[in-house]
Short mmCIF file of C-alpha atoms in Angstrom, two decimals:
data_model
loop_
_atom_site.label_atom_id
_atom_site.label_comp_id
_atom_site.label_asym_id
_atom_site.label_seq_id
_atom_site.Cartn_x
_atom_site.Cartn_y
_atom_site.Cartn_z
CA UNK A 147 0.00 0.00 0.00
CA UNK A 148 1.56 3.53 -0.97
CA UNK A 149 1.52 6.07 1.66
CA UNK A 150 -0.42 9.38 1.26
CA UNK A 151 0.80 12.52 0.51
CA UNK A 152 1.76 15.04 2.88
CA UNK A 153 -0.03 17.29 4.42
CA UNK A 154 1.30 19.90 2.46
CA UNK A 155 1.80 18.65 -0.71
CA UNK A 156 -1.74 17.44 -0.52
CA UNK A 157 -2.69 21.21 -0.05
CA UNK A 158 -0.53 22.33 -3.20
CA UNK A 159 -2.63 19.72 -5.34
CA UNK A 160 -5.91 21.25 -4.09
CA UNK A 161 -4.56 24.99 -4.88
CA UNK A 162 -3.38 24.58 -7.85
CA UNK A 163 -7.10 23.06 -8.89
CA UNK A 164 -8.84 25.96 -7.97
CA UNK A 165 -9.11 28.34 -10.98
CA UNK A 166 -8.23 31.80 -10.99
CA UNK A 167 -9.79 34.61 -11.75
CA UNK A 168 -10.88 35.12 -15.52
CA UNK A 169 -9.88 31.54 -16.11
CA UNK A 170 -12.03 28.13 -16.82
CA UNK A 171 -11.59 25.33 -14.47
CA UNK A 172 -10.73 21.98 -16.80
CA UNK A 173 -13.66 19.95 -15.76
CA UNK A 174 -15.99 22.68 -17.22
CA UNK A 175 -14.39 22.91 -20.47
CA UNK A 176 -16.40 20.34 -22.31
CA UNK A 177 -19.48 22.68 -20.84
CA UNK A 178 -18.57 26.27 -22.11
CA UNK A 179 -18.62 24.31 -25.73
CA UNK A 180 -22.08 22.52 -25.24
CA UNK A 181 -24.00 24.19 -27.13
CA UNK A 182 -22.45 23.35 -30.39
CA UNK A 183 -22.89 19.89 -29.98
CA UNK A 184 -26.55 19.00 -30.80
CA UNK A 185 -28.99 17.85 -27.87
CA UNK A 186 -29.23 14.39 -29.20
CA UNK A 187 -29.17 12.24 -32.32
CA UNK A 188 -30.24 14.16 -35.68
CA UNK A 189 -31.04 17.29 -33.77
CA UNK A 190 -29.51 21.03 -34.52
CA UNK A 191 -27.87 23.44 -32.33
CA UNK A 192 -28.36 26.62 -31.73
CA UNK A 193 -25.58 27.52 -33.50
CA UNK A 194 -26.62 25.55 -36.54
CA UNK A 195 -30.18 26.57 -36.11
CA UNK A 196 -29.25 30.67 -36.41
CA UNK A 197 -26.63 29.50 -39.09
CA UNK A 198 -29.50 27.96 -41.58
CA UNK A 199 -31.90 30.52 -40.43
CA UNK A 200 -30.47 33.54 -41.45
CA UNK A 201 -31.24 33.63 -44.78
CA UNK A 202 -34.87 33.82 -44.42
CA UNK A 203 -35.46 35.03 -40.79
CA UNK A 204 -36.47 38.30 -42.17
CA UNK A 205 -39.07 37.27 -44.50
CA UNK A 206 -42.70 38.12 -43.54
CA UNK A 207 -44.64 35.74 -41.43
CA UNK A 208 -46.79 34.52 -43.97
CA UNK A 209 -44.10 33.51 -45.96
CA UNK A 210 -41.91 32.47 -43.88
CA UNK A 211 -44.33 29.91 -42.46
CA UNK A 212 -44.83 28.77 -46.59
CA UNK A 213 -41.17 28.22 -46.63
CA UNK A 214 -41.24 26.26 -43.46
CA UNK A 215 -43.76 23.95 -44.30
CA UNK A 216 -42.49 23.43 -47.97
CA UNK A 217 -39.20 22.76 -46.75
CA UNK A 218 -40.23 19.25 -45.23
CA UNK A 219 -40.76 18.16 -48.72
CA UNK A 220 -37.34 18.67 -50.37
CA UNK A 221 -38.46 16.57 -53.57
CA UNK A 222 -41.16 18.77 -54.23
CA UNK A 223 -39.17 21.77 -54.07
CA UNK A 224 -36.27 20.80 -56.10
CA UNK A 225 -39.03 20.36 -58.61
CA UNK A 226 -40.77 23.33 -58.24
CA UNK A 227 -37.69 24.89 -58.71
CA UNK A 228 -37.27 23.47 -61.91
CA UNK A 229 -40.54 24.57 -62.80
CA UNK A 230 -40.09 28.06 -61.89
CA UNK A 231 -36.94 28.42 -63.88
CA UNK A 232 -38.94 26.74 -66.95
CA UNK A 233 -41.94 29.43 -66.35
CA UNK A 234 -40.14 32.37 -65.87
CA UNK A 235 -43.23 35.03 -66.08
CA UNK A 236 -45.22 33.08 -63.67
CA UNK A 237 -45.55 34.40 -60.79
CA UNK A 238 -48.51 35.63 -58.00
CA UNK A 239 -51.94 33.27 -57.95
CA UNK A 240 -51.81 32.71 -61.55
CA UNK A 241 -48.48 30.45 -61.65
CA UNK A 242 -49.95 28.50 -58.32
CA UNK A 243 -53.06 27.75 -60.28
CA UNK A 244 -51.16 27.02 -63.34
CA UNK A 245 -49.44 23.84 -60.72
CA UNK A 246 -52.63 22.69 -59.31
CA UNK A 247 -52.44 19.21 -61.02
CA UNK A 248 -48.97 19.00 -59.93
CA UNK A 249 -48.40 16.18 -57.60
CA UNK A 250 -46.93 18.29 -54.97
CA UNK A 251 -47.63 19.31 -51.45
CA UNK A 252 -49.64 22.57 -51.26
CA UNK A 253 -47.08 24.07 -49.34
CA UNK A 254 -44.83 23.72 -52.47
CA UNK A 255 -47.03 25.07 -54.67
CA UNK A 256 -47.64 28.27 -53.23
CA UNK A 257 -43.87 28.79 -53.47
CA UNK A 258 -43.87 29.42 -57.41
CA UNK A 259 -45.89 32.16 -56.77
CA UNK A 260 -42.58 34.14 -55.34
CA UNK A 261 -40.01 32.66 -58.98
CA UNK A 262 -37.38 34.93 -56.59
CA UNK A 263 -37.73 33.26 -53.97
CA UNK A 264 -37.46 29.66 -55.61
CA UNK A 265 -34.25 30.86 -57.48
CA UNK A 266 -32.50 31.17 -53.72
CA UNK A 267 -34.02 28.14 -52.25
CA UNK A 268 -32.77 26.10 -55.64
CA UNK A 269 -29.29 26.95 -54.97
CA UNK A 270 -28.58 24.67 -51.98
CA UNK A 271 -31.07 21.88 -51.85
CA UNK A 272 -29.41 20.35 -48.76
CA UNK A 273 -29.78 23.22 -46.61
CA UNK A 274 -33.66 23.13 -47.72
CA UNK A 275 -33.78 19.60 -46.41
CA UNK A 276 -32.16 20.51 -42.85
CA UNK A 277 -34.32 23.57 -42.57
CA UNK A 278 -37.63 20.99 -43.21
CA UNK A 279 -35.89 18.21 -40.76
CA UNK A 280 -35.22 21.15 -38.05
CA UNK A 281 -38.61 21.84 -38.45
CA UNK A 282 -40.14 18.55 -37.60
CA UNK A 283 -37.61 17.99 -35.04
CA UNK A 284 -37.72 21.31 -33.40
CA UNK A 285 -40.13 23.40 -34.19
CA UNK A 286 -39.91 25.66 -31.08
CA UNK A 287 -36.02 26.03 -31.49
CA UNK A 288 -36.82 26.89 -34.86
CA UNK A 289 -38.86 29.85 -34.09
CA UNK A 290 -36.34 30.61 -31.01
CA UNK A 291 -33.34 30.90 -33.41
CA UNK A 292 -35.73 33.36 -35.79
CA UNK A 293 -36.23 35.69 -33.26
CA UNK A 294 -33.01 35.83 -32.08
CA UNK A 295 -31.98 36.64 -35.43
CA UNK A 296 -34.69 39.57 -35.70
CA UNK A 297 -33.58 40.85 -32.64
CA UNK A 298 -29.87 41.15 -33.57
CA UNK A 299 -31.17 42.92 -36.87
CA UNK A 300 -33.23 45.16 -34.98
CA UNK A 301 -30.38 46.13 -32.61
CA UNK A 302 -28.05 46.89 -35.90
CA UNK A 303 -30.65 49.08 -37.28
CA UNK A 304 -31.40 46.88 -40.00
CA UNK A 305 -34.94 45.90 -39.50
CA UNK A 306 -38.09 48.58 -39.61
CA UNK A 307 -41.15 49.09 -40.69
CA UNK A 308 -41.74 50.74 -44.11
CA UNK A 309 -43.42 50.85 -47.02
CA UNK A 310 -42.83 46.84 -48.20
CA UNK A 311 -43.30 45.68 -44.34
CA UNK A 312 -44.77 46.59 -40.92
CA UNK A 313 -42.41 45.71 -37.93
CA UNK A 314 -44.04 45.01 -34.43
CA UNK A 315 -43.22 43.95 -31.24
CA UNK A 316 -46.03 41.67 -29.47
CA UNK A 317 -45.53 40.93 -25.68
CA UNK A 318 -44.78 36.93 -25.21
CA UNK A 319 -46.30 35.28 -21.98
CA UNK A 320 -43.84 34.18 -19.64
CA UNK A 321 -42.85 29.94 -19.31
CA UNK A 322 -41.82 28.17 -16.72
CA UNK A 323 -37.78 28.15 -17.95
CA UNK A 324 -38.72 31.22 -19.96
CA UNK A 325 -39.25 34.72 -18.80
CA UNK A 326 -41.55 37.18 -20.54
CA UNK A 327 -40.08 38.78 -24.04
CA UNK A 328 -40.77 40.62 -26.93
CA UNK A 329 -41.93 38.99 -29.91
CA UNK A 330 -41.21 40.51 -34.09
CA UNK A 331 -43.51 39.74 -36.11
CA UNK A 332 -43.40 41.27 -39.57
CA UNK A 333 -46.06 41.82 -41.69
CA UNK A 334 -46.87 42.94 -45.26
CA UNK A 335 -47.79 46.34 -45.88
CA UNK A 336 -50.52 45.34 -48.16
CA UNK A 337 -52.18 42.10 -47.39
CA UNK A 338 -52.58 41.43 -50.42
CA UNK A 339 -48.80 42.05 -51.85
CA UNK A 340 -45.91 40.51 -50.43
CA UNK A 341 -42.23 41.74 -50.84
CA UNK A 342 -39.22 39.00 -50.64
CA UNK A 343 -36.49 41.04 -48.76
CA UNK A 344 -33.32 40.15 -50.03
CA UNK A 345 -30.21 40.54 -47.28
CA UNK A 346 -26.60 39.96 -46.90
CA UNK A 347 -26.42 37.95 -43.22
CA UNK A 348 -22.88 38.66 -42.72
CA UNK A 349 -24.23 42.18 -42.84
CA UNK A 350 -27.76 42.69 -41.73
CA UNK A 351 -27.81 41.14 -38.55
CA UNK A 352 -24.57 43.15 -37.29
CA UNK A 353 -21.49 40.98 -35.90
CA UNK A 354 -22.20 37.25 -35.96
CA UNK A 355 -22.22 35.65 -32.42
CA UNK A 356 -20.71 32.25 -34.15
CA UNK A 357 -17.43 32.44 -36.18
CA UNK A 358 -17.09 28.79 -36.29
CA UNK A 359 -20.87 28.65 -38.02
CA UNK A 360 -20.60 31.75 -40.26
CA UNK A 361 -24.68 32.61 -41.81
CA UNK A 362 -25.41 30.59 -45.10
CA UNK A 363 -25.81 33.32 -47.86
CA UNK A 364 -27.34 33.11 -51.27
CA UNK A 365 -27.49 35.84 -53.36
CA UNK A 366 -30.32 35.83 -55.57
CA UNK A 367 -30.42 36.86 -59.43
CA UNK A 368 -29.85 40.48 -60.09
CA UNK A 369 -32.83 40.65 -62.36
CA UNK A 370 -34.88 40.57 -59.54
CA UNK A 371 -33.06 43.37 -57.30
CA UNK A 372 -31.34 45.51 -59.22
CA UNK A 373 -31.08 47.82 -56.43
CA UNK A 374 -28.56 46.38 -54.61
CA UNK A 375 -28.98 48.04 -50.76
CA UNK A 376 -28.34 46.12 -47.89
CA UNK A 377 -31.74 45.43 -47.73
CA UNK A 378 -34.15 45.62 -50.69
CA UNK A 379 -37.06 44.31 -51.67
CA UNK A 380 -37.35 44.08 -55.50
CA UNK A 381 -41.09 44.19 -57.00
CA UNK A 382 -44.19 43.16 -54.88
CA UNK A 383 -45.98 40.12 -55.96
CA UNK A 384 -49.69 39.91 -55.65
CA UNK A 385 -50.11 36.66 -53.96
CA UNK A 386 -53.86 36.42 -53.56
CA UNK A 387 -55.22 33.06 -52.02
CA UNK A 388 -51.31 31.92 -52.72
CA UNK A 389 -50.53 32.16 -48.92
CA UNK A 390 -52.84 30.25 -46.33
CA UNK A 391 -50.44 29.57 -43.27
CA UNK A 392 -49.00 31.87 -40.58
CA UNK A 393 -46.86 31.65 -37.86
CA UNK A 394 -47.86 31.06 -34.08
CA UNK A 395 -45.11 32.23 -31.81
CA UNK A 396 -47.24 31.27 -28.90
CA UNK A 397 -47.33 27.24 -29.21
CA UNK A 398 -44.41 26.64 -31.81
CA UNK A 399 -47.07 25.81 -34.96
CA UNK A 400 -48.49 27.33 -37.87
CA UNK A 401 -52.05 28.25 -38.27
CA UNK A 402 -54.30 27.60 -41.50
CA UNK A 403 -56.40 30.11 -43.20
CA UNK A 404 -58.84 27.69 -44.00
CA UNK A 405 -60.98 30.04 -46.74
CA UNK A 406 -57.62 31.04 -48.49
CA UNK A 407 -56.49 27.51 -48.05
CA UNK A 408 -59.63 26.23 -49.98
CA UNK A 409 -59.70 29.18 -52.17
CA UNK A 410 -56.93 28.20 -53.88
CA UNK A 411 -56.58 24.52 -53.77
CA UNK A 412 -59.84 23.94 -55.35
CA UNK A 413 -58.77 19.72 -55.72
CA UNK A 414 -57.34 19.73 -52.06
CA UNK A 415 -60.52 21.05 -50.09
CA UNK A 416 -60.13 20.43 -46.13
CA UNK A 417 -62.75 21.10 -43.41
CA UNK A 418 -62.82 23.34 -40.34
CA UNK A 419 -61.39 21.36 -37.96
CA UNK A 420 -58.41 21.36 -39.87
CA UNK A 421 -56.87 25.04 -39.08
CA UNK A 422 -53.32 23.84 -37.50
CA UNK A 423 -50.72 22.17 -40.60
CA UNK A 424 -49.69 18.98 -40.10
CA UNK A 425 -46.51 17.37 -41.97
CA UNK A 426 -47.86 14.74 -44.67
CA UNK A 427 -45.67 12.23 -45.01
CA UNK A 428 -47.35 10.82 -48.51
CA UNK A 429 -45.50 14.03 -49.93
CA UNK A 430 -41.66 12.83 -48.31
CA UNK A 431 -40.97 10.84 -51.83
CA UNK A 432 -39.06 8.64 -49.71
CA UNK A 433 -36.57 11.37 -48.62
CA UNK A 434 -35.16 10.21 -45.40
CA UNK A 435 -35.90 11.66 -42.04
CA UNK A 436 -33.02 12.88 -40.01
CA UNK A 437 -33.94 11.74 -36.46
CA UNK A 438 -35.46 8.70 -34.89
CA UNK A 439 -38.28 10.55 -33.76
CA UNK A 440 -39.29 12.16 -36.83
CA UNK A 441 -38.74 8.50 -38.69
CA UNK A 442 -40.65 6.97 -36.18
CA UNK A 443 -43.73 9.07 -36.31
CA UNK A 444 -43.88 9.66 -39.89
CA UNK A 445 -43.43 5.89 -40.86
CA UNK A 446 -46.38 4.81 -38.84
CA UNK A 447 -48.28 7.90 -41.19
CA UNK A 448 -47.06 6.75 -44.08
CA UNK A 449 -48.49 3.12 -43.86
CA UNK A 450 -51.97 4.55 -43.66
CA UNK A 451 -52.49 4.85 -47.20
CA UNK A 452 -56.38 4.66 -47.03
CA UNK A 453 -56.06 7.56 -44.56
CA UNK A 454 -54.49 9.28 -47.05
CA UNK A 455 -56.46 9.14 -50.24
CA UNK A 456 -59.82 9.84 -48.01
CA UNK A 457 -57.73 12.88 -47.54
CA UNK A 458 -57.05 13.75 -50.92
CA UNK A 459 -60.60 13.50 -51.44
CA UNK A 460 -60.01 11.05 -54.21
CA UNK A 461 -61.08 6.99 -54.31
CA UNK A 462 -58.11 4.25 -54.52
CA UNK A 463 -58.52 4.04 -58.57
CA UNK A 464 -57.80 7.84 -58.90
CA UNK A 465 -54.76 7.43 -57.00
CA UNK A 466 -53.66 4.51 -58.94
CA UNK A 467 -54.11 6.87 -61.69
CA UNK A 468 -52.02 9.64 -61.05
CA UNK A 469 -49.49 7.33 -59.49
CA UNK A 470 -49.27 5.87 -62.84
CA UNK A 471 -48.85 9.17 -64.65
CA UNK A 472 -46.34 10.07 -62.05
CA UNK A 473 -44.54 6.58 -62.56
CA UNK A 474 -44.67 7.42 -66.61
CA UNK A 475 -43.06 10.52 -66.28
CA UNK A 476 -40.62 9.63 -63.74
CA UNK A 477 -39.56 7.17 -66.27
CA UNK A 478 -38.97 9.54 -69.45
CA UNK A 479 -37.40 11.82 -67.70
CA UNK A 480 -34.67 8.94 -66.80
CA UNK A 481 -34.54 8.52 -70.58
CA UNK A 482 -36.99 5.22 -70.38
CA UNK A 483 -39.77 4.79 -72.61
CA UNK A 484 -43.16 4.07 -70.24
CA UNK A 485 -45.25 1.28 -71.03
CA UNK A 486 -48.03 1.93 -73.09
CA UNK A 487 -51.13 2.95 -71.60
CA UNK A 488 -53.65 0.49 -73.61
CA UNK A 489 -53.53 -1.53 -76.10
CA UNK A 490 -54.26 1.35 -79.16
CA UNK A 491 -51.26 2.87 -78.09
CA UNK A 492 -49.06 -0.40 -78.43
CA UNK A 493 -50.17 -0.84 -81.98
CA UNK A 494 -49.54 2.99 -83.04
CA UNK A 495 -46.04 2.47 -81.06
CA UNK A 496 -45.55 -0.77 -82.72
CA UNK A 497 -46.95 0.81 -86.74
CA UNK A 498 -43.90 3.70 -85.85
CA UNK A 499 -41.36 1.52 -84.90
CA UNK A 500 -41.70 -0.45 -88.52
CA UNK A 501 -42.31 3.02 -90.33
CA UNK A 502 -38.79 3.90 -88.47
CA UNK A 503 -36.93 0.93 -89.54
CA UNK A 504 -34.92 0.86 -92.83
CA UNK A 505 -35.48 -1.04 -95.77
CA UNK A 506 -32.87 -4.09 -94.91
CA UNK A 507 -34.13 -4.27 -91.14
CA UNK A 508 -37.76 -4.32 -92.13
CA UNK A 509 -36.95 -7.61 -94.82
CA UNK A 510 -35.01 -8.93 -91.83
CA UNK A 511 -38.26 -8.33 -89.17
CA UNK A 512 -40.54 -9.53 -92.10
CA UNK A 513 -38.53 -12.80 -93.05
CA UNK A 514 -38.44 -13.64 -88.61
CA UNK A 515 -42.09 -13.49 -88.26
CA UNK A 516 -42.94 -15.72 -91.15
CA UNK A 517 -40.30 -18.31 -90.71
CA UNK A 518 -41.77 -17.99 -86.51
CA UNK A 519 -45.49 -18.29 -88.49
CA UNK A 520 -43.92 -21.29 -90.45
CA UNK A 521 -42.70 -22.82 -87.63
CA UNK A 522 -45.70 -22.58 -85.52
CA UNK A 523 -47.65 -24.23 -87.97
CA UNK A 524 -45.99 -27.33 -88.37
CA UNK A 525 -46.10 -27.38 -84.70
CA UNK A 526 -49.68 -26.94 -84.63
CA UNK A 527 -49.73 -29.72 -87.49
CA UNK A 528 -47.85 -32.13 -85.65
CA UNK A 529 -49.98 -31.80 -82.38
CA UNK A 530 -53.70 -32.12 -84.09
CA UNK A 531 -52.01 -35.73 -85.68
CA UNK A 532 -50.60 -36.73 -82.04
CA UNK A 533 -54.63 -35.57 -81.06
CA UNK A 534 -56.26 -37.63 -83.49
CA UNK A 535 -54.15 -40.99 -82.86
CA UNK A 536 -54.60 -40.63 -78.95
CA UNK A 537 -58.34 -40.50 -79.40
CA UNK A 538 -58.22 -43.35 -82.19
CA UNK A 539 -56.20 -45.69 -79.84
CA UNK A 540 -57.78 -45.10 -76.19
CA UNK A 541 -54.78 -46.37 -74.69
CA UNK A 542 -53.50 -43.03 -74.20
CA UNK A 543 -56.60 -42.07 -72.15
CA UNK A 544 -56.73 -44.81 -70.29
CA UNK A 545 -52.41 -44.19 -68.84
CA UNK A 546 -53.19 -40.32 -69.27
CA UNK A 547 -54.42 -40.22 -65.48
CA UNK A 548 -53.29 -39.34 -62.18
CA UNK A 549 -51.40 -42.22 -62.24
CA UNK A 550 -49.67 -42.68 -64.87
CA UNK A 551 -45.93 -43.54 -64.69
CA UNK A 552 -46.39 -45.50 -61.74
CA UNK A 553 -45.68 -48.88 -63.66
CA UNK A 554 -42.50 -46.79 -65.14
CA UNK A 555 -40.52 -45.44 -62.30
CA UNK A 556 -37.92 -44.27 -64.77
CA UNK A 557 -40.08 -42.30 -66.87
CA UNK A 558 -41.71 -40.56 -64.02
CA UNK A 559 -38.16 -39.38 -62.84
CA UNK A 560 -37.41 -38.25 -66.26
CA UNK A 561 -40.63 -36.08 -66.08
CA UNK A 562 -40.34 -34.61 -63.44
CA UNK A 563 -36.71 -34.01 -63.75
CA UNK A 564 -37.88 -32.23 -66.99
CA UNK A 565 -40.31 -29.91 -64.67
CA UNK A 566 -38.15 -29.10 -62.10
CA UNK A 567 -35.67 -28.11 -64.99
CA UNK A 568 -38.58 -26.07 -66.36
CA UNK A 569 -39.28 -24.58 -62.98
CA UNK A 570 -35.88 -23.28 -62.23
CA UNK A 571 -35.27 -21.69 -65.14
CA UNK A 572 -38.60 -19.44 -64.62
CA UNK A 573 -37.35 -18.86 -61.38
CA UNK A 574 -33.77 -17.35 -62.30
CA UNK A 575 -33.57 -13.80 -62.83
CA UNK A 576 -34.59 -11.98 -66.13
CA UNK A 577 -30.59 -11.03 -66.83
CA UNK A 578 -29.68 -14.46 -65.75
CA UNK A 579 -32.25 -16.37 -68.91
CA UNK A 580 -31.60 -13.76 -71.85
CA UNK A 581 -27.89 -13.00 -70.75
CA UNK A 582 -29.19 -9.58 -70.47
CA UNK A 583 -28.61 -6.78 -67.87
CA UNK A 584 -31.57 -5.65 -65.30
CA UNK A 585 -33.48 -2.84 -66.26
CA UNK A 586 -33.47 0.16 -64.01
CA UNK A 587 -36.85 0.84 -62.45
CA UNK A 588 -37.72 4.38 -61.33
CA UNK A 589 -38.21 5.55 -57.81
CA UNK A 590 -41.66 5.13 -56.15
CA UNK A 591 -43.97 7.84 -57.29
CA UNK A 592 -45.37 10.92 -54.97
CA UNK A 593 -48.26 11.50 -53.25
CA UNK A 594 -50.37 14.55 -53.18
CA UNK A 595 -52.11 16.55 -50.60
CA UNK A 596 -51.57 18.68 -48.21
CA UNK A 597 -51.81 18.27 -44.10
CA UNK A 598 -51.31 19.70 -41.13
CA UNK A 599 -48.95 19.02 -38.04
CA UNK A 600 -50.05 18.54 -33.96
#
């Protein structure tokens, strides 16, 4: 056993623990980091919250709480994106109408409405994704990290009411870890126009509390902000029935305007009880969820697909339907040709193919089929003869039963080594008979609808 340490060297240990003034003691150095480290699995911090925030923290409520929801659909957006940049004078109520048989969520649709707005959020589709996952995982951090960000614009002078936007403060009721604050809301000046402020972070929100998570920026196109302040605003957009959600600081959600809501999705009609959105998972197109939670909720409200289509407000054979247009078009925009949809369309496919061949290739089609028609024919020959002497004779009734072979153990092997031959050749894969490669089938198609989130 080794002896303990004296008295006084025991005291010099104990000193020299003690931290000093302005310093951090070692066992709370892991601590003063914390907060960069996310709270568990899949989650955000608040560093990385205010980081992916900044870009559209400013943006009015109303559409601000369109980008949110979109935003848990990446798929959709991507492709309203695409659509936006095809459509590039569509903008306001008209372009969302002009998407309405789009299989996208609501949400998304709305979004072409603002083709400025799409032309930012198409830049970095990954940071769309985490802003949608933070969403679903933390919706009240979400809104946390947004008014911190308002609040640090505010202080720099950067954020006031004027003619594009009104700026107000609203009193927020005090929680039990929270204490009462202020809350920013910003609205439009005109209901009924909306203005996409578009902001440097690095600027706008003064110095940046987080050098190690510096404020995602993307610039969007100079045609729509020629201006080029520190904070403009470009042209208005009349938006109409295009925006039906809005932001409740209070419980961390987003309300529904259920008349706009209705207004404007004419084929997506939902009922009064259904004023708070709820994520629809039908709309993910199988784009992964980035925490357990969220992947364990959404996967149990995924599986009820008669839940969903009673939704949609469409029976199971008009779902079928669109799924099958969506599965066509999936497929020719991978550069396959779709099956035909009946049989009329097989024969006009098949009458273009042989207009499309050339003059050798069509003697070399022709001369196949008849020698296969010349072929079949003798076959056909051979087995009404075989017909005719079985039914002459009788005999070959008579052993044709359930038991026949059983006199012939040999022959009964042979057959039914013969079928099992048969049997595993029908089993092997496609590539595996013909020598061929596997054909590449398309993702699983979308679902539409909208929905709303508890």
């Amino acid at each position: 056993m080794r002896n303990p340490a004296p008295p006084m060297l025991a005291a010099a240990i104990l000193l020299a623990m003690v931290p000093g003034p302005g310093t951090t003691p070692a066992w709370a150095a892991p601590q003063a980091s914390a907060s960069a480290q996310p709270a568990s699995s899949g989650t955000f911090s608040v560093e990385q919250l205010d980081q992916m925030m900044a870009p559209v923290a400013l943006y009015p409520d109303s559409l601000l709480a369109q980008v949110l929801m979109a935003s848990t659909y990446p798929g959709d957006v991507a492709d309203a994106v695409k659509w936006s940049a095809a459509h590039k004078d569509a903008k306001g109520e008209d372009a969302v109408k002009q998407v309405a048989d789009q299989p996208w969520d609501p949400s998304v649709q709305s979004l072409v409405a603002f083709p400025q707005l799409l032309a930012v959020l198409g830049q970095d589709p990954a940071w769309v994704q985490k802003m949608g996952d933070a969403f679903l995982a933390q919706p009240d951090a979400v809104m946390a990290s947004v008014q911190r960000l308002r609040k640090q614009a505010e202080a720099a002078g950067n954020l006031k009411s004027n003619e594009q936007q009104k700026v107000s403060s609203q009193p927020a009721a005090a929680t039990a870890t929270q204490p009462a604050t202020q809350t920013i809301v910003i609205e439009s000046a005109d209901p009924e126009v909306v203005y996409v402020p578009s902001y440097n972070p690095s600027v706008v929100y003064g110095s940046w509390a987080y050098p190690g998570y510096p404020p995602y920026y993307y610039p969007p196109p100079a045609y729509y902000y020629p201006g080029g302040a520190l904070l403009s605003f470009g042209i208005g957009v009349a938006v109409g029935g295009a925006l039906w959600g809005d932001l409740d600081w209070g419980h961390g959600d987003i309300d529904i305007d259920i008349d706009r809501y209705n207004e404007i999705n004419t084929n997506r009609q939902i009922d009064r009880s259904s004023d708070k959105w709820n994520h629809n998972a039908a709309n993910r197109d199988g784009v992964p969820y980035r925490d357990n939670a969220s992947r364990e909720k959404y996967a149990r409200q995924n599986s009820g697909a008669a839940n969903r289509d009673a939704y949609r407000g469409r029976d199971g054979t008009q779902a079928r339907d669109a799924d099958r247009d969506r599965a066509r078009q999936s497929m020719e925009r991978s550069g396959l040709q779709a099956p035909a949809a009946s049989n009329a369309e097989a024969r006009q496919r098949a009458g273009q193919a042989s207009r499309d061949m050339g003059p050798e290739q069509r003697a070399r089609t022709q001369g196949s089929t008849a020698n296969a028609r010349s072929q079949g024919g003798a076959s056909n020959t051979r087995a009404q003869q075989d017909a005719r002497q079985r039914a002459n004779t009788g005999t070959a009734s008579r052993q044709n039963n359930s038991f026949s072979g059983a006199g012939n153990p040999a022959q009964s092997r042979a057959a039914s080594s013969r079928g099992h031959s048969s049997y595993s050749a029908s089993q092997r894969p496609a590539g595996a008979r013909s020598g061929g490669a596997p054909m590449s089938r398309p993702s699983p198609p979308r679902g539409g609808g909208g929905g709303r989130r508890r």
